[in-house]
Coordinates of C-alpha atoms in Angstrom, one line a residue:
X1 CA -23.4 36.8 -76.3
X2 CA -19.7 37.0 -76.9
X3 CA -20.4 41.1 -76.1
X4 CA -21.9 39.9 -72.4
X5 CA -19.4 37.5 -71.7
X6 CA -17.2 40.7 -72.3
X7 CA -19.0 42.7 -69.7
X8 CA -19.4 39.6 -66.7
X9 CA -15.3 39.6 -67.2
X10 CA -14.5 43.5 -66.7
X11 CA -16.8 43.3 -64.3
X12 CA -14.7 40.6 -62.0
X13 CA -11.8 42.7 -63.1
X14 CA -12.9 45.1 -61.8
X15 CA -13.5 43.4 -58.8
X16 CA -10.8 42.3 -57.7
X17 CA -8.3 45.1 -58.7
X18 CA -7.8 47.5 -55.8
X19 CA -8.2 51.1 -56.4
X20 CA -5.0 53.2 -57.2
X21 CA -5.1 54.3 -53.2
X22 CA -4.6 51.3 -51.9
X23 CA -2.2 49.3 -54.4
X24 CA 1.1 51.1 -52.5
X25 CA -0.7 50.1 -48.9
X26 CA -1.0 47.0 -49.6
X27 CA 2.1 46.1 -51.1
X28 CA 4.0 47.5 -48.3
X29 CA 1.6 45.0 -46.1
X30 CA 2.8 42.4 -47.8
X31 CA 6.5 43.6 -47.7
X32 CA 6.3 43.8 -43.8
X33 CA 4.6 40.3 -43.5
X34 CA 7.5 39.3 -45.8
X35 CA 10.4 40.4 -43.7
X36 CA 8.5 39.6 -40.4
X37 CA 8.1 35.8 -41.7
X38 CA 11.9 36.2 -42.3
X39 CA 12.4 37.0 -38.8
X40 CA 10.1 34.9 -37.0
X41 CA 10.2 31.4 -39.1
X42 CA 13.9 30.8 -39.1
X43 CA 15.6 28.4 -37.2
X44 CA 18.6 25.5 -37.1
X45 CA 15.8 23.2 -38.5
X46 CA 12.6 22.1 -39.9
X47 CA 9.1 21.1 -38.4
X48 CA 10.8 17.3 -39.1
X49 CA 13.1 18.3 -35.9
X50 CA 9.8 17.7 -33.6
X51 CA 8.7 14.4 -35.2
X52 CA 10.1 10.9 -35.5
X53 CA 11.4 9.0 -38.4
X54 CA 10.3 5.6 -39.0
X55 CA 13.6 4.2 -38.3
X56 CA 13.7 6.1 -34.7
X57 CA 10.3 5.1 -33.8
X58 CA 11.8 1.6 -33.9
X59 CA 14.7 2.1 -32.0
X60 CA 12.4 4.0 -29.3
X61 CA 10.1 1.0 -29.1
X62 CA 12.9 -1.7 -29.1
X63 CA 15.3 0.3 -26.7
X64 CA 12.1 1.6 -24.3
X65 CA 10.3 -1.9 -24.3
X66 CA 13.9 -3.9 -23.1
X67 CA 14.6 -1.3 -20.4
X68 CA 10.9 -1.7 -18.9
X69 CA 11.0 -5.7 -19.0
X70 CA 14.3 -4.8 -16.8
X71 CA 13.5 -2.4 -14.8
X72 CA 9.8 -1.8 -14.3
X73 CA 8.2 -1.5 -10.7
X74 CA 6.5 -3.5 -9.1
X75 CA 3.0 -2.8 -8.4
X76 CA -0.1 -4.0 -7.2
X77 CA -2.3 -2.8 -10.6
X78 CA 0.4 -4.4 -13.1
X79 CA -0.7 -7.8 -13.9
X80 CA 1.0 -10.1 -16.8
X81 CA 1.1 -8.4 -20.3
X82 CA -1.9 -8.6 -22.8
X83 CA -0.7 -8.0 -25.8
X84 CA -2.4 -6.5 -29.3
X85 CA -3.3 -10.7 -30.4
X86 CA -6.2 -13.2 -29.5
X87 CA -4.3 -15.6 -27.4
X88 CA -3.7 -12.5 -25.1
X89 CA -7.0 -12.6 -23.7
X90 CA -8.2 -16.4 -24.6
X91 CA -6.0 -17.7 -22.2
X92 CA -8.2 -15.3 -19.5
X93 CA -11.9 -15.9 -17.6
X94 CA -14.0 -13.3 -18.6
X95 CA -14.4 -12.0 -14.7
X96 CA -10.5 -11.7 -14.7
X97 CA -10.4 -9.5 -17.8
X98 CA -13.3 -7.6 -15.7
X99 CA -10.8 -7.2 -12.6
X100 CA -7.9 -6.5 -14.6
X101 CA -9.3 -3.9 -16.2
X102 CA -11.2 -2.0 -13.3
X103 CA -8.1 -1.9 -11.5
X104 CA -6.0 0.1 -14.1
X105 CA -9.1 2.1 -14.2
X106 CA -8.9 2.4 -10.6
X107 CA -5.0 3.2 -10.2
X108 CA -5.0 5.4 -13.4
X109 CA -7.2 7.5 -11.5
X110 CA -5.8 8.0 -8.4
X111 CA -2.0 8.5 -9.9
X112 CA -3.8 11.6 -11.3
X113 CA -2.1 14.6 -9.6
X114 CA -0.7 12.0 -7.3
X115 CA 2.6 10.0 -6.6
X116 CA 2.9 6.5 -6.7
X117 CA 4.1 5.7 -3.0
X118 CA 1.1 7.8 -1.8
X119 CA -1.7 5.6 -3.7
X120 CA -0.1 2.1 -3.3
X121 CA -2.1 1.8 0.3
X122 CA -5.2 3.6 -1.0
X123 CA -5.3 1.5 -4.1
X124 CA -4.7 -1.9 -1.6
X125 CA -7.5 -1.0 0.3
X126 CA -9.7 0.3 -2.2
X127 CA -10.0 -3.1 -4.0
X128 CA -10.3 -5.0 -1.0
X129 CA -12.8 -3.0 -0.2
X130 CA -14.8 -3.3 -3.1
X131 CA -13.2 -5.4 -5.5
X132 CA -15.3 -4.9 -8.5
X133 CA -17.6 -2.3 -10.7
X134 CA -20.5 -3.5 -8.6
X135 CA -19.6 -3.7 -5.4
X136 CA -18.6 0.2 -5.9
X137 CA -21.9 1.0 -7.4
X138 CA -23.7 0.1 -4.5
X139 CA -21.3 1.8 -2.0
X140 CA -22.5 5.6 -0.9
X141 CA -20.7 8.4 -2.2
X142 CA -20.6 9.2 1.5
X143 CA -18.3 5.9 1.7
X144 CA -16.4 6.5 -1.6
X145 CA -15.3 9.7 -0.3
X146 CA -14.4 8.9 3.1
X147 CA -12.1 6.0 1.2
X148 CA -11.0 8.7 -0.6
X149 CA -10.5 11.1 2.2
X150 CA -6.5 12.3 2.0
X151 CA -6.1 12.0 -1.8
X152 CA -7.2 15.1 -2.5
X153 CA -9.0 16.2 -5.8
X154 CA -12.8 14.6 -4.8
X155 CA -14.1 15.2 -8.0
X156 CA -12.5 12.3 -8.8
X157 CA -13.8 10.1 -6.5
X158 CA -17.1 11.0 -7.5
X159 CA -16.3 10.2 -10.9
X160 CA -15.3 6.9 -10.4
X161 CA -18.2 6.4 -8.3
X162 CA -21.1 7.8 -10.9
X163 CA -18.7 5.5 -13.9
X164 CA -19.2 2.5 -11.9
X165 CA -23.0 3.2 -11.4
X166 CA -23.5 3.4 -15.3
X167 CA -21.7 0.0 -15.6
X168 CA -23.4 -1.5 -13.5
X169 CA -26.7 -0.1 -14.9
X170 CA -26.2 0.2 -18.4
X171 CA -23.4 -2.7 -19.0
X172 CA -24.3 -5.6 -16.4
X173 CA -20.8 -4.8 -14.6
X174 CA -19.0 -5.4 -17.6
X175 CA -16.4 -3.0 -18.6
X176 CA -16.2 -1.4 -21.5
X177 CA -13.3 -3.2 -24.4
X178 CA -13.4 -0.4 -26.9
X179 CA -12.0 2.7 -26.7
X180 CA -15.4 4.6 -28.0
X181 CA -17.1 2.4 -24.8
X182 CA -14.2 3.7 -22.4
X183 CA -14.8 7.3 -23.4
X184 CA -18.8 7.0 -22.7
X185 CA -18.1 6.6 -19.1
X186 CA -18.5 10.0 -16.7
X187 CA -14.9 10.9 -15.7
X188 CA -13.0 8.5 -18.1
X189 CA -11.7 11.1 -20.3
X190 CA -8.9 10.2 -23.8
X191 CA -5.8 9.5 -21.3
X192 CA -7.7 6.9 -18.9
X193 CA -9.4 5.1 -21.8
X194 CA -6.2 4.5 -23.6
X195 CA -4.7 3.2 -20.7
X196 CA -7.6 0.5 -19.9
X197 CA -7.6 -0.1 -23.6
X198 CA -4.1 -0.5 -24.4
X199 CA -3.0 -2.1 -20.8
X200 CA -6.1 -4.5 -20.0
X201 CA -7.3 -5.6 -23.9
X202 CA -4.3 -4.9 -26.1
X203 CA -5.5 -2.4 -28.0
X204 CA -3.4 0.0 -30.2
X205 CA -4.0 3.5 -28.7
X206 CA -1.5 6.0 -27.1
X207 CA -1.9 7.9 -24.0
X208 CA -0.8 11.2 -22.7
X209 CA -0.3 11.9 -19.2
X210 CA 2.2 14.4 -17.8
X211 CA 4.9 12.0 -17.3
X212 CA 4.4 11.0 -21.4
X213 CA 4.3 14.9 -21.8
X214 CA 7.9 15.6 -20.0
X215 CA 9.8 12.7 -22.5
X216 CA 8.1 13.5 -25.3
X217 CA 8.8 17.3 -25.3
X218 CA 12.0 16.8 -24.4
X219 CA 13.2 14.0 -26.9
X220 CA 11.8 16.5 -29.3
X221 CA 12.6 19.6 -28.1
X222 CA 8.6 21.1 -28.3
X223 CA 8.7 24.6 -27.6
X224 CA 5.2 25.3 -26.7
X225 CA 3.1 26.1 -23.8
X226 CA 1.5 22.7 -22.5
X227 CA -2.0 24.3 -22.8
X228 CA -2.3 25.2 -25.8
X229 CA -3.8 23.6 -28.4
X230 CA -0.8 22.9 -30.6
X231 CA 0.9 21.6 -28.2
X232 CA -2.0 19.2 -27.1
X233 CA -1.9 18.2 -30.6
X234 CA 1.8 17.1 -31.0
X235 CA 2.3 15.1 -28.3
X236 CA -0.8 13.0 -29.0
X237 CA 0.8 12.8 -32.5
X238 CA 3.6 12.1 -31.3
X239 CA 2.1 9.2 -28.6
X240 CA 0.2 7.6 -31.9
X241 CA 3.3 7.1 -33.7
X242 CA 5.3 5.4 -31.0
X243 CA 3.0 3.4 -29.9
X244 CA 4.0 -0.3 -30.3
X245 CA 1.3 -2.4 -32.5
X246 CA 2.2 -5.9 -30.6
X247 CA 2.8 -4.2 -27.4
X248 CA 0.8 -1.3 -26.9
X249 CA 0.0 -1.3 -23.3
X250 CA 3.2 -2.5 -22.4
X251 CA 4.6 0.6 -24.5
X252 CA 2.5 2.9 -22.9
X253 CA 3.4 1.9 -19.4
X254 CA 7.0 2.1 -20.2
X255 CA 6.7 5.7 -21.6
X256 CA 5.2 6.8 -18.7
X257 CA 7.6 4.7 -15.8
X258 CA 11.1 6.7 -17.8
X259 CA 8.7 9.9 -17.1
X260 CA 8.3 9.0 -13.4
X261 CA 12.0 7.5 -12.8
X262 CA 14.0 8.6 -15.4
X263 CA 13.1 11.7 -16.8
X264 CA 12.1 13.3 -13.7
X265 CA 10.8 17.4 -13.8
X266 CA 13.8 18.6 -11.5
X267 CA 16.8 16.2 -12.2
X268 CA 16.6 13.8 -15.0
X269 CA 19.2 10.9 -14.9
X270 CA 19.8 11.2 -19.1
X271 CA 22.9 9.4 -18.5
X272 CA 21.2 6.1 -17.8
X273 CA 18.3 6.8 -20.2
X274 CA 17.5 4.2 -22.5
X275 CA 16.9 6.1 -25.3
X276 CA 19.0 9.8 -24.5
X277 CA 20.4 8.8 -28.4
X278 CA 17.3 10.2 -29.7
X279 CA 17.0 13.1 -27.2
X280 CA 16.9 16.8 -28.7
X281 CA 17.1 18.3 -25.5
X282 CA 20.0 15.8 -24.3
X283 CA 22.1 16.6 -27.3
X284 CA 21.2 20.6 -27.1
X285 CA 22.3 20.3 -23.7
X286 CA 25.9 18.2 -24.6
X287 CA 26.4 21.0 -26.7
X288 CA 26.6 23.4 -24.3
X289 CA 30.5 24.0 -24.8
X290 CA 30.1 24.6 -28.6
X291 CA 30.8 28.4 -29.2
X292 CA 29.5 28.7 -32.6
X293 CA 26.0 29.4 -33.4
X294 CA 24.6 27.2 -36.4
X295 CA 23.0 30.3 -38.8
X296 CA 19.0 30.1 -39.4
X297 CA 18.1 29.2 -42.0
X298 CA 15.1 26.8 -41.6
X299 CA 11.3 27.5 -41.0
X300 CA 10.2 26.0 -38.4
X301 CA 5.9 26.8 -37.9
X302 CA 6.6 24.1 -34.7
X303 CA 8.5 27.0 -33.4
X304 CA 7.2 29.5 -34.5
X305 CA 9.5 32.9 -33.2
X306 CA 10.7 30.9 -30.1
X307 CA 15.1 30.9 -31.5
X308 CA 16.3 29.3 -28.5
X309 CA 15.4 25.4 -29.4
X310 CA 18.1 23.8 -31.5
X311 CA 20.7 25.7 -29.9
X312 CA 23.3 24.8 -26.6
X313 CA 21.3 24.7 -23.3
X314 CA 22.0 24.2 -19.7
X315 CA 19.4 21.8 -18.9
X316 CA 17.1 19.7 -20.7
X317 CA 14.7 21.0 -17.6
X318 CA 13.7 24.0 -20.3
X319 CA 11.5 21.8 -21.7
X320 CA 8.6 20.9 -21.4
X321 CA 7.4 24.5 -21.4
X322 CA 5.7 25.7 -18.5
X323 CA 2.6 27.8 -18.8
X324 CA 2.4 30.9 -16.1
X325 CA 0.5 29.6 -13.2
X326 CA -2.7 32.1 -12.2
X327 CA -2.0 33.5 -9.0
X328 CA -3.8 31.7 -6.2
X329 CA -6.7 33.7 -4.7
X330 CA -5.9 34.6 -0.9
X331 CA -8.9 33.6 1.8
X332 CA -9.1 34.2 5.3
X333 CA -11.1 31.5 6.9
X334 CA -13.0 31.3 10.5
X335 CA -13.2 27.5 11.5
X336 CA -15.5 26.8 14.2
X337 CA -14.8 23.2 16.7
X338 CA -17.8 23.1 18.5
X339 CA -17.8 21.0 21.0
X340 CA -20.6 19.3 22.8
X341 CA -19.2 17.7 26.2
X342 CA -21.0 16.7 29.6
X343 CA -20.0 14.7 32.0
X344 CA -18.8 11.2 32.0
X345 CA -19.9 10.7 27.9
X346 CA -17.9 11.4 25.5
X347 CA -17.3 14.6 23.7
X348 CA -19.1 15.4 20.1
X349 CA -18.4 17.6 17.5
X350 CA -20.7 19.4 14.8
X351 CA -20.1 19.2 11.2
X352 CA -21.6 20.4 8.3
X353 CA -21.9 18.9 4.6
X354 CA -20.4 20.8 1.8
X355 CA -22.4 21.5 -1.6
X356 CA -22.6 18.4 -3.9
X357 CA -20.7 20.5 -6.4
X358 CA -17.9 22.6 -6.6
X359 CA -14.4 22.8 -4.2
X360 CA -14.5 19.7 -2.0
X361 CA -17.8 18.7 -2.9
X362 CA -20.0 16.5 -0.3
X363 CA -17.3 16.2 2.3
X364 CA -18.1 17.3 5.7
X365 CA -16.1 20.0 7.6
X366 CA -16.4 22.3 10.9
X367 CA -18.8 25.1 10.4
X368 CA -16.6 28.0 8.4
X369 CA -16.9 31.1 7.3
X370 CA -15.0 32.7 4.4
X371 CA -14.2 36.5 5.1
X372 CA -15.3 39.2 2.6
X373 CA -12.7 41.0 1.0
X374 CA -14.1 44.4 2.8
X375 CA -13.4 42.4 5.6
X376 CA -10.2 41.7 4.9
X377 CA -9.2 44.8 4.0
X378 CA -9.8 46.2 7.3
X379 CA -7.8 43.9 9.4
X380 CA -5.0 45.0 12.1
X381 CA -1.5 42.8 11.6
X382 CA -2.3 40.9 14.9
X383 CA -6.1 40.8 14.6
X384 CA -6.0 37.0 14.7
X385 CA -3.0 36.6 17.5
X386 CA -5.3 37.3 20.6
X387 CA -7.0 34.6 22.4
X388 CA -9.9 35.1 20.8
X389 CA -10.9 35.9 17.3
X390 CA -11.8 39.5 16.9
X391 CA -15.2 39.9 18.0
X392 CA -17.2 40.9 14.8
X393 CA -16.3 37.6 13.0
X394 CA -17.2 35.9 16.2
X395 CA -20.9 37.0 15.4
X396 CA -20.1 36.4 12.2
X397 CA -20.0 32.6 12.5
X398 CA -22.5 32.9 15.3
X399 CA -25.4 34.2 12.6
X400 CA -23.9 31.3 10.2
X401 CA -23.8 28.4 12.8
X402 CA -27.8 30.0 14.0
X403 CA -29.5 30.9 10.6
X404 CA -27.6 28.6 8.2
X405 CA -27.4 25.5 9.7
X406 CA -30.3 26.4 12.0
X407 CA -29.2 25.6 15.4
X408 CA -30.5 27.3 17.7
X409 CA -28.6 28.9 20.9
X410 CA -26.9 27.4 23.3
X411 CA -24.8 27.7 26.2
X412 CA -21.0 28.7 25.9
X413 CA -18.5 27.5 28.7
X414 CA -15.4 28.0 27.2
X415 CA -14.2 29.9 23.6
X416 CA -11.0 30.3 22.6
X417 CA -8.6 30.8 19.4
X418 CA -7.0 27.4 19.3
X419 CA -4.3 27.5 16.2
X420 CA -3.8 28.9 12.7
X421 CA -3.2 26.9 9.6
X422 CA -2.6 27.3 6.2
X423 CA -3.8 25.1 3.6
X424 CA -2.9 25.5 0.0
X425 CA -5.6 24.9 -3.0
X426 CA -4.0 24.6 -7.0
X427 CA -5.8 28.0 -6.8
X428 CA -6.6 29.5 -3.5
X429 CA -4.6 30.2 -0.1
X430 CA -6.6 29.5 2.6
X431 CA -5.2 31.2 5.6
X432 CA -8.1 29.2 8.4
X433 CA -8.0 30.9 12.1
X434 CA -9.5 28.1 14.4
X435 CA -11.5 28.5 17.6
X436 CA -12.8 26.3 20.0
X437 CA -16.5 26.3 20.8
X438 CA -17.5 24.0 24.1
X439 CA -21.1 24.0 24.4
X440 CA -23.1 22.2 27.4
X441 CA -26.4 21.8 25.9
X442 CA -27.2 20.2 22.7
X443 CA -29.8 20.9 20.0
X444 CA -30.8 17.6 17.7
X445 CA -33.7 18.2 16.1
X446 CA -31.6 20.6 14.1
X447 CA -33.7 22.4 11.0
X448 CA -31.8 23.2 8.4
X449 CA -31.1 23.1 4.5
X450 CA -27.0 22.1 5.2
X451 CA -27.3 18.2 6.1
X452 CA -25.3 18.5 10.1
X453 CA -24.3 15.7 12.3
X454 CA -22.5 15.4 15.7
X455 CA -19.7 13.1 15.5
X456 CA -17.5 10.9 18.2
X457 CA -13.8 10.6 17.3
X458 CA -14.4 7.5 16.2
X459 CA -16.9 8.6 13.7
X460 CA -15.2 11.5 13.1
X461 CA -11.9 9.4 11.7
X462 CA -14.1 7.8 9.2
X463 CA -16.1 10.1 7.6
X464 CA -15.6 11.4 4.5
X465 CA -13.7 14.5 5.8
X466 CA -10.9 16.4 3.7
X467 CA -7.0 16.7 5.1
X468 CA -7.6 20.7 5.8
X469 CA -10.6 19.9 8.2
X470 CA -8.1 16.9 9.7
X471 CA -5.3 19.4 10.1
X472 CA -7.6 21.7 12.1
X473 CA -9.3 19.1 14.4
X474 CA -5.3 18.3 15.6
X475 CA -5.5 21.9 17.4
X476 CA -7.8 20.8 19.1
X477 CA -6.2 17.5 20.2
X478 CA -3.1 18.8 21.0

């Protein structure tokens, strides 16, 4: 026994000890990791330079809660404080918890990607519209986005529109009170549901949005690119700590109203900040003057090889940190106006329906065609400044407007290049050259897999129709 035991130990011994070759490799890998850790990991401070202390997180709370009873907008999806206790809600009718909480739903929504002044009206006439989770799931997503139409980002109003179907359907209209409830809905994602949760039913749960994103980073100098995963991370870390446990909602709101007035992307006002005391980047950037250079000597993993936090900077504008944007793809776009006018009636216009997924999905627009990149490529500089557009992309459009949308032919009386404009995508440049089609005969038994319509300006002005396709009718109008 004793002589096996013997064996099974050489034998893991053996095992693990490298040969003779490789011992002096691999202790000068080692060596180099050792110096490049060296290098990389030292900085003015520790990881505890991107967190808060207990005693700070009180402080922020106190200071942030006092400026927002002070100073906080006034807007029509704030209603009086529900706070993180049971008399919160008693004192409120069911149906009004209902109402309070699809607005914030609502408004959280549209501030996505969008400012303030622009969704105030929308918002107004949104609720007045339909005023509860059932009276939007029974409106058409035809309607929803034609209410929509100007806010850009549709996938959002089709969200909101599929959510409110599965409340109805699943919930009786009720909305959900529980942040695993919240998160069940299409399009209500971890920010929105601890908004509604926190704001409408007092619940303890943080939220990040990109206004909570620019204070946070900045009152704790993160050095990281927004998208990654660390980052992501830390600020929700960061959120959970703050968060107030009597006032959560109000908390939350107030983070994200010093991120929309306060501590703007372009020029923060840090000198009326209520809490610029506990600001990394504010004192980095007060120490500007300093001409000595603190020596490293702290890891940092928060960091990581990034030197320049901790250290005298011009603007707390460095952080947060900015990922590289993708370039935006360039298009060249034909957008046909065809117009069917006769005497004494007024004039139509043809449209077509998008795909129900994808770039501006379900919204109607002028018949278009996207030019191939061969295409492009073999453009003159003034190709598009005649009064015409060149003539092989006129039958271009014409075997789209014939084949696609399958309307037959018809008689031309006048065609003309009307306008150019340029409408800008997060990530495509759409350059769209815009002709005029007048037509004087009219096909409407149209056959064809794209729904079509004709529309009257009336109609036209309140369909669900996206700002680009608005922008090119006004060539036409002028």
């Amino acid at each position: 026994m004793k002589r096996k035991k013997k064996v099974k130990e050489e034998e893991e011994e053996d095992w693990d000890d490298p040969t003779e070759n490789e011992r002096p490799k691999k202790r000068k890998e080692e060596q180099s990791k050792k110096e490049e850790s060296k290098t990389l990991l030292l900085h003015n401070h520790t990881d505890e330079y991107h967190s808060f202390e207990s005693e700070i997180i009180i402080q922020v709370r106190e200071s942030l809660l006092k400026w927002f009873d002070i100073h906080k907008r006034d807007l029509p999806w704030r209603f009086e404080e529900v706070r993180n206790d049971s008399s919160s809600l008693l004192s409120l009718s069911t149906q009004e918890i209902n109402r309070r909480a699809y607005s914030v739903w609502i408004s959280e929504i549209m501030l996505q990607q969008t400012r303030v002044a622009t969704v105030i009206e929308y918002f107004k006439k949104w609720i007045e519209k339909w005023p509860t989770v059932e009276d939007l799931a029974l409106a058409t997503l035809e309607e929803v986005n034609s209410m929509w139409s100007g806010l850009g980002y549709y996938r959002r109003a089709s969200f909101l529109h599929k959510g409110a179907q599965m409340i109805s359907k699943k919930l009786g209209g009720k909305m959900p009170s529980t942040l695993k409830g919240l998160l069940e809905v299409p399009g209500i994602g971890e920010y929105t549901a601890g908004a509604i949760a926190s704001i409408s039913f007092g619940l303890v749960t943080p939220l990040v949005d990109g206004n909570v994103i620019r204070v946070l980073s900045r009152m704790r100098s993160i050095p990281l690119d927004l998208k990654s995963k660390d980052a992501v991370n830390l600020h929700w870390k960061l959120a959970r700590a703050l968060v107030d446990p009597i006032r959560p909602g109000t908390f939350n709101q107030s983070l994200m109203e010093l991120g929309a007035t306060v501590c703007t992307p372009k020029n923060p006002d840090c000198y009326i900040c209520p809490v610029s005391s506990h600001c990394n980047a504010f004192r980095e950037h007060r120490d500007i003057e300093e001409t000595s250079t603190k020596p490293l000597q702290f890891p940092c993993t928060t960091c990581k090889s990034d030197n320049l936090v901790d250290t005298p900077t011009e603007s707390v504008t460095k952080y947060p940190v900015k990922a590289a944007k993708a370039k935006q793809r360039d298009e060249i776009v034909v957008v046909s106006i065809i117009e069917w006018k006769v005497a004494s009636k007024e004039p139509t216009f043809l449209l077509a329906q998008r795909p129900s997924s994808g770039l501006l999905a379900s919204l109607w627009e002028f018949p278009q065609t996207i030019l191939s990149s061969s295409d492009t490529k073999k453009l003159k500089e003034n190709s598009f400044e005649q009064k015409r557009i060149p003539s092989q992309f006129e039958n271009q459009q014409d075997q789209y407007i014939h084949s696609s949308l399958g309307i037959g032919k018809f008689e031309v009386t006048e065609r003309r290049r009307i306008g150019t404009h340029l409408h800008i995508f997060s990530h495509i440049k759409q350059k769209m050259h815009i002709e005029l089609i007048s037509i004087s005969t009219k096909q409407d038994d149209i056959k064809s897999s794209i729904p079509t319509k004709w529309l009257t300006f009336e109609e036209f002005n309140s369909s669900a129709i996206s700002s680009s396709v608005r922008k090119c009718f006004g060539f036409y109008k002028k």
